[in-house]
Coordinates of C-alpha atoms and ligand atoms in Angstrom, one line a residue:
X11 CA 95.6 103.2 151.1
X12 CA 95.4 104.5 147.4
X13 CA 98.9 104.0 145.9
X14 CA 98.7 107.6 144.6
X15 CA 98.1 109.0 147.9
X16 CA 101.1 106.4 149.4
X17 CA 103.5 108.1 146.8
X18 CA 101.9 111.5 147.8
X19 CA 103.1 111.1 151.5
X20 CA 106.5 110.1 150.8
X21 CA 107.6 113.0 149.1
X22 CA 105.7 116.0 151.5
X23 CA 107.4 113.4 153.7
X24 CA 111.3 113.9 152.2
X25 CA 110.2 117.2 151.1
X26 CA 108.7 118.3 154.7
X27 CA 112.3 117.0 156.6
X28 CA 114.8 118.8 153.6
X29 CA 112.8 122.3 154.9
X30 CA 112.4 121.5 158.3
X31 CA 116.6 120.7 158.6
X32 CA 117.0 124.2 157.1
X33 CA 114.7 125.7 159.4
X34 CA 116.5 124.3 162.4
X35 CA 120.4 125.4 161.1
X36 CA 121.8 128.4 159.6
X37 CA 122.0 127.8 156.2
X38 CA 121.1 130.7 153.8
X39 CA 118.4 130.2 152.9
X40 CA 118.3 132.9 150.3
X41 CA 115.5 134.5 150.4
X42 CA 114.0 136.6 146.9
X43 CA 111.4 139.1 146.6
X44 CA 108.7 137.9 144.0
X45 CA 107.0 141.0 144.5
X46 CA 105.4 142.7 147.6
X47 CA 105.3 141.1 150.8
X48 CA 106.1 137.8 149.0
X49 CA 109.2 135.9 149.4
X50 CA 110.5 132.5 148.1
X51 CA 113.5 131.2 148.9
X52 CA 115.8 128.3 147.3
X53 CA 114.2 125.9 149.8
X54 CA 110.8 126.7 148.3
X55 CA 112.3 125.6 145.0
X56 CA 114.5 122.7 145.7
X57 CA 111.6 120.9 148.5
X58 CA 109.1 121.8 145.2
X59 CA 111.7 119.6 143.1
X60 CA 111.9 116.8 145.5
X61 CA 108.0 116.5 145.5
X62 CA 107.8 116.4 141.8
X63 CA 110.7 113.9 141.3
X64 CA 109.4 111.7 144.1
X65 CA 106.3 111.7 142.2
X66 CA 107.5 111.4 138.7
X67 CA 109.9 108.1 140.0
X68 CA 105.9 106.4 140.0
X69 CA 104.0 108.5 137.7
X70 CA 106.2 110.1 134.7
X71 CA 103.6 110.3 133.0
X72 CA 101.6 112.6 134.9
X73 CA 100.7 116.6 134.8
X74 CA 102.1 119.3 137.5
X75 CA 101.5 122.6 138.9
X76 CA 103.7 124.3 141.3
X77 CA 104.2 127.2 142.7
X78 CA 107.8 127.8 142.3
X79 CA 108.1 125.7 138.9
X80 CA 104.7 126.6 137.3
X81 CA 103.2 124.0 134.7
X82 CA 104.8 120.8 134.0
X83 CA 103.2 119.6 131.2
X84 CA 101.3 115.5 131.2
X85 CA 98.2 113.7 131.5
X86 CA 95.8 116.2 131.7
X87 CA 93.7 113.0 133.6
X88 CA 96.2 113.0 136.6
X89 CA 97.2 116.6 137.8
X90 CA 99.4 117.5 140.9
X91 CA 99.1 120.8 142.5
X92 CA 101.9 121.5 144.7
X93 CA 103.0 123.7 147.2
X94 CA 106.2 122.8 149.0
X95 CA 106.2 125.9 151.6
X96 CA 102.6 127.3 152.6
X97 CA 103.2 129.9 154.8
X98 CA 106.5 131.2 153.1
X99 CA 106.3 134.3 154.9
X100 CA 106.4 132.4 158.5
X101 CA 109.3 130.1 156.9
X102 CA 111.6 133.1 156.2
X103 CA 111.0 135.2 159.6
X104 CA 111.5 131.9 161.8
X105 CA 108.0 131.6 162.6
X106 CA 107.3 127.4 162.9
X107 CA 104.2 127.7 161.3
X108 CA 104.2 126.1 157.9
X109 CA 103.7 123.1 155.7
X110 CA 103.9 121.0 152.5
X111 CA 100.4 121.1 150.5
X112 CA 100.3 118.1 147.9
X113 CA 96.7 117.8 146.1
X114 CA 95.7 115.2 143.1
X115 CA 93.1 116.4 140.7
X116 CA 91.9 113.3 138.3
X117 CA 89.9 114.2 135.5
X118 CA 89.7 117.5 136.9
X119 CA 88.2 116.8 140.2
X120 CA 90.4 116.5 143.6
X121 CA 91.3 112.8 144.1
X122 CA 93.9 112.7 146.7
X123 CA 95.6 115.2 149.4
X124 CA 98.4 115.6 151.5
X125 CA 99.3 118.5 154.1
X126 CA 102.3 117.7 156.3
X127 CA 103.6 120.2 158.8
X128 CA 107.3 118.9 159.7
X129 CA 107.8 120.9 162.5
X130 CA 105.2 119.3 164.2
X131 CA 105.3 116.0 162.3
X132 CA 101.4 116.3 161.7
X133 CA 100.0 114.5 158.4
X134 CA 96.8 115.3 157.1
X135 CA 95.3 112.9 154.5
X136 CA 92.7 112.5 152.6
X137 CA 91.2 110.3 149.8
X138 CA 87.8 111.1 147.9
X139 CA 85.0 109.1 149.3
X140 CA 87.6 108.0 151.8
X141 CA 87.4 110.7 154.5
X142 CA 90.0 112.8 156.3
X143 CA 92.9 111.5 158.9
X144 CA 95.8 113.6 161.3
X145 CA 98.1 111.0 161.9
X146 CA 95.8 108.1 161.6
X147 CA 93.2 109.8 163.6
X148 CA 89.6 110.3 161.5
X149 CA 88.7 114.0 161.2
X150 CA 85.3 115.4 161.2
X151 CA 84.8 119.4 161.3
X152 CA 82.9 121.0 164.5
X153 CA 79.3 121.1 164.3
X154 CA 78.8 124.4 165.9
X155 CA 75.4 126.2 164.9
X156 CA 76.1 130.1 164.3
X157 CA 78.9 132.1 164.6
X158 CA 78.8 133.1 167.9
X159 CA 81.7 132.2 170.0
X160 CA 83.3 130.8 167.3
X161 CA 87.0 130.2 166.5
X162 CA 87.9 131.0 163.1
X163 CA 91.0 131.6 160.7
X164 CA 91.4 133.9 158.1
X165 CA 94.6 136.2 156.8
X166 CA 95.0 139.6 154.9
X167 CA 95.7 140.2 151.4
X168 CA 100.0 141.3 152.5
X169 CA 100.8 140.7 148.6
X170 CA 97.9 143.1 147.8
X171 CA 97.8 146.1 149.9
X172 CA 95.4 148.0 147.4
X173 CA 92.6 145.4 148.9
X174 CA 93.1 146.1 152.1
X175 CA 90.5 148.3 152.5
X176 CA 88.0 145.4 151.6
X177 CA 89.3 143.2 154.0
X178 CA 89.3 145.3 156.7
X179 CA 85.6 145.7 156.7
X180 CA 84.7 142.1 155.8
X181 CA 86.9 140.9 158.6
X182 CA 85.2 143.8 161.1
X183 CA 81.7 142.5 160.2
X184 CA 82.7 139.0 160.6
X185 CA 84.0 139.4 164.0
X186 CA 81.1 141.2 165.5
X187 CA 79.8 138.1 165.0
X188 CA 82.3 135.4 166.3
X189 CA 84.3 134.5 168.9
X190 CA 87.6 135.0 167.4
X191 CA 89.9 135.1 164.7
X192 CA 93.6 134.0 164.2
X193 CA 95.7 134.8 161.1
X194 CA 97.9 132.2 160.9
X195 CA 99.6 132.5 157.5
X196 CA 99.2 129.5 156.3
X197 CA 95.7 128.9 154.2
X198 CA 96.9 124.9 154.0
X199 CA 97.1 124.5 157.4
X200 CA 93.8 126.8 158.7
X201 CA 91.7 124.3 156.6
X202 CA 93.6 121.5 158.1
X203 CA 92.7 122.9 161.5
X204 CA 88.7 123.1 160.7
X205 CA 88.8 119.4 158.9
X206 CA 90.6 118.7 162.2
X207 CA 87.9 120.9 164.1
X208 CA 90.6 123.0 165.9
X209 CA 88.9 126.1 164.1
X210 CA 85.1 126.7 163.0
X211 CA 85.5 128.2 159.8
X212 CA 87.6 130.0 157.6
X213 CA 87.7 132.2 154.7
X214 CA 90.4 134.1 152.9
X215 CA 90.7 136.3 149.7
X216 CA 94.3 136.3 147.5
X217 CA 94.8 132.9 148.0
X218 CA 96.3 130.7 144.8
X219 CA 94.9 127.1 144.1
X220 CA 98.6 125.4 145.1
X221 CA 96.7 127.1 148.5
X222 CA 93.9 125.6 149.5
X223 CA 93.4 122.5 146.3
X224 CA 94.6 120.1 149.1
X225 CA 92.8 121.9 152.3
X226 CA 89.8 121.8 150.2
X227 CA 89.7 118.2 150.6
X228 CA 90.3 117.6 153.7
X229 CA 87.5 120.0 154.6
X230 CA 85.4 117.8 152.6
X231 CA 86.0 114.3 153.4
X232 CA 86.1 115.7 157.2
X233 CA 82.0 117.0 156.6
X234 CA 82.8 120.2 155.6
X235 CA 81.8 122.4 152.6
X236 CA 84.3 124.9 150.8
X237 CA 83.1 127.7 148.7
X238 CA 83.6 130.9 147.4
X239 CA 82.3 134.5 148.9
X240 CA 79.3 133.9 146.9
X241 CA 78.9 130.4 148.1
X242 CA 79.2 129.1 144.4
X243 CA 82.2 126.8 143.8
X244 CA 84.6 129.0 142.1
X245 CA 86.9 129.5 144.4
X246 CA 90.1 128.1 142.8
X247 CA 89.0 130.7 139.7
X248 CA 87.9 133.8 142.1
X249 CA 90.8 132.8 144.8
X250 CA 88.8 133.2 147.6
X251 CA 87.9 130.3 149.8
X252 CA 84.9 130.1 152.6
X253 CA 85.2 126.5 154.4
X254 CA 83.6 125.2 157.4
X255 CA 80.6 122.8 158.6
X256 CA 77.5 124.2 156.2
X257 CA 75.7 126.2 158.6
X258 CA 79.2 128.3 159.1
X259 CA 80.0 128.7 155.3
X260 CA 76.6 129.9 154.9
X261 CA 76.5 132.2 158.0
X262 CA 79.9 133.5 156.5
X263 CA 78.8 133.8 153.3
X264 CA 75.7 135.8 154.5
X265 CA 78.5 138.6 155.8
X266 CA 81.1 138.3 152.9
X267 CA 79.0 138.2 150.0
Ligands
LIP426 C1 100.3 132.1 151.8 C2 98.9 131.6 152.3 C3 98.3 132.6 153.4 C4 98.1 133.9 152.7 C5 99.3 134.4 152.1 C6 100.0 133.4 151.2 P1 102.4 131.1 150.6 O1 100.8 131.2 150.9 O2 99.1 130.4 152.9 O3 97.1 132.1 153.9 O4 97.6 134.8 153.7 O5 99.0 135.6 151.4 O6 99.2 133.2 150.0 O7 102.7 132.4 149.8 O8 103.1 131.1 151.9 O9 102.5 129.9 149.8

């Protein structure tokens, strides 16, 4: 195993046990409003501190982005984007849907990724060139031909209500042509479930690099393809994300573009 990706999994590891504890007792967990519909809470920002020192212990020479913390500046070679809480939302309301998402950019291209749900002690790896694992089990994304019948995961823009509008009809058109749709709230973990082929596709509009950087990934190294609405590759730029096996993503794109 890459010794970046090693040092990667212990800290979502201590991070992903510090938030699930406070999940499971009463402790306040003091919950702010950043703005609309979005919440963090002082576990967000101490789990997002225990990922970074964790990391820096090996590498303290190294660059990071978080979301709580924002830039902490370093080798602009090695860059960790971090999200210690994806799915927030789901964190603060008691819903047990929600993870740690840990990616590795080197030389400006992702390297290594981590997404570890502690509720359910599932740990999705991957390592470029190296493919995608859940628990030591090898990932590969379904290879379903069209839409139809499909399972796919997707969320609306809650921080953003003025583009609700748009999303409304994108997700109507899309689901006139597929089986289903959940909205989970978590972007992380809805690419972790089509790398793990537990959903078709995805694709989402709102979402922040700390997002999907490590989904991405998976999705990758799993056979998949992740692009934006366009089905050009600036999704971290545009944040919007389309991810599945390449005849999805295109079928998707054909409807969202
Ligand atoms: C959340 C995403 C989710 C999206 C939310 C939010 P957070 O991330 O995982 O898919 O619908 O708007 O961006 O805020 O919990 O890290």
């Amino acid at each position: 195993m890459h010794p970046m990706l090693n040092i990667a999994i212990r800290a979502a590891r201590s991070a992903g046990d510090f938030i699930a504890r406070s999940f499971e007792s009463d402790v306040d967990i003091k919950a702010e409003k950043k703005g609309d519909n979005d919440y963090v809470t002082k576990i967000d920002r101490e789990a997002e501190q225990i990922i970074i020192n964790k990391i820096k212990q090996s590498y303290p020479e190294h660059s990071f982005v978080g979301e709580e913390s924002g830039i902490t500046e370093g080798s602009e070679d090695f860059k960790w984007v971090i999200d210690p809480i994806d799915g927030t939302t789901n964190f603060v309301m008691g819903v047990p849907h929600f993870c740690v998402s840990i990616a590795l950019f080197y030389k400006g291209k992702l390297d290594q990724a981590v997404v570890f749900d502690p509720i359910r002690s599932e740990l999705f790896t991957a390592s470029k060139g190296k493919g995608a694992q859940m628990n030591n089990y090898r990932l590969r994304v379904n290879q379903s031909k069209e839409l139809t019948g499909t399972l796919l995961g997707s969320g609306f823009p809650y921080k953003k209500k003025e583009n609700s509008v748009e999303a409304i009809e994108r997700f109507g058109k899309v689901y006139e042509k597929c089986g289903d749709i959940r909205c989970s709230g978590s972007a992380a973990l809805d690419m972790a479930y089509v790398a793990a082929g537990r959903l078709d596709g995805y694709w989402e509009k709102g979402i922040k690099p700390w997002d999907i950087a490590a989904g991405e990934l998976l999705v990758k190294e799993a056979g998949g393809l992740v692009t934006d609405f366009a089905g050009g590759h600036d999704h971290l730029k545009k944040e919007e994300a389309v991810a599945g096996n390449p005849k999805i993503v295109q079928s998707l794109v054909k409807i969202l573009k």
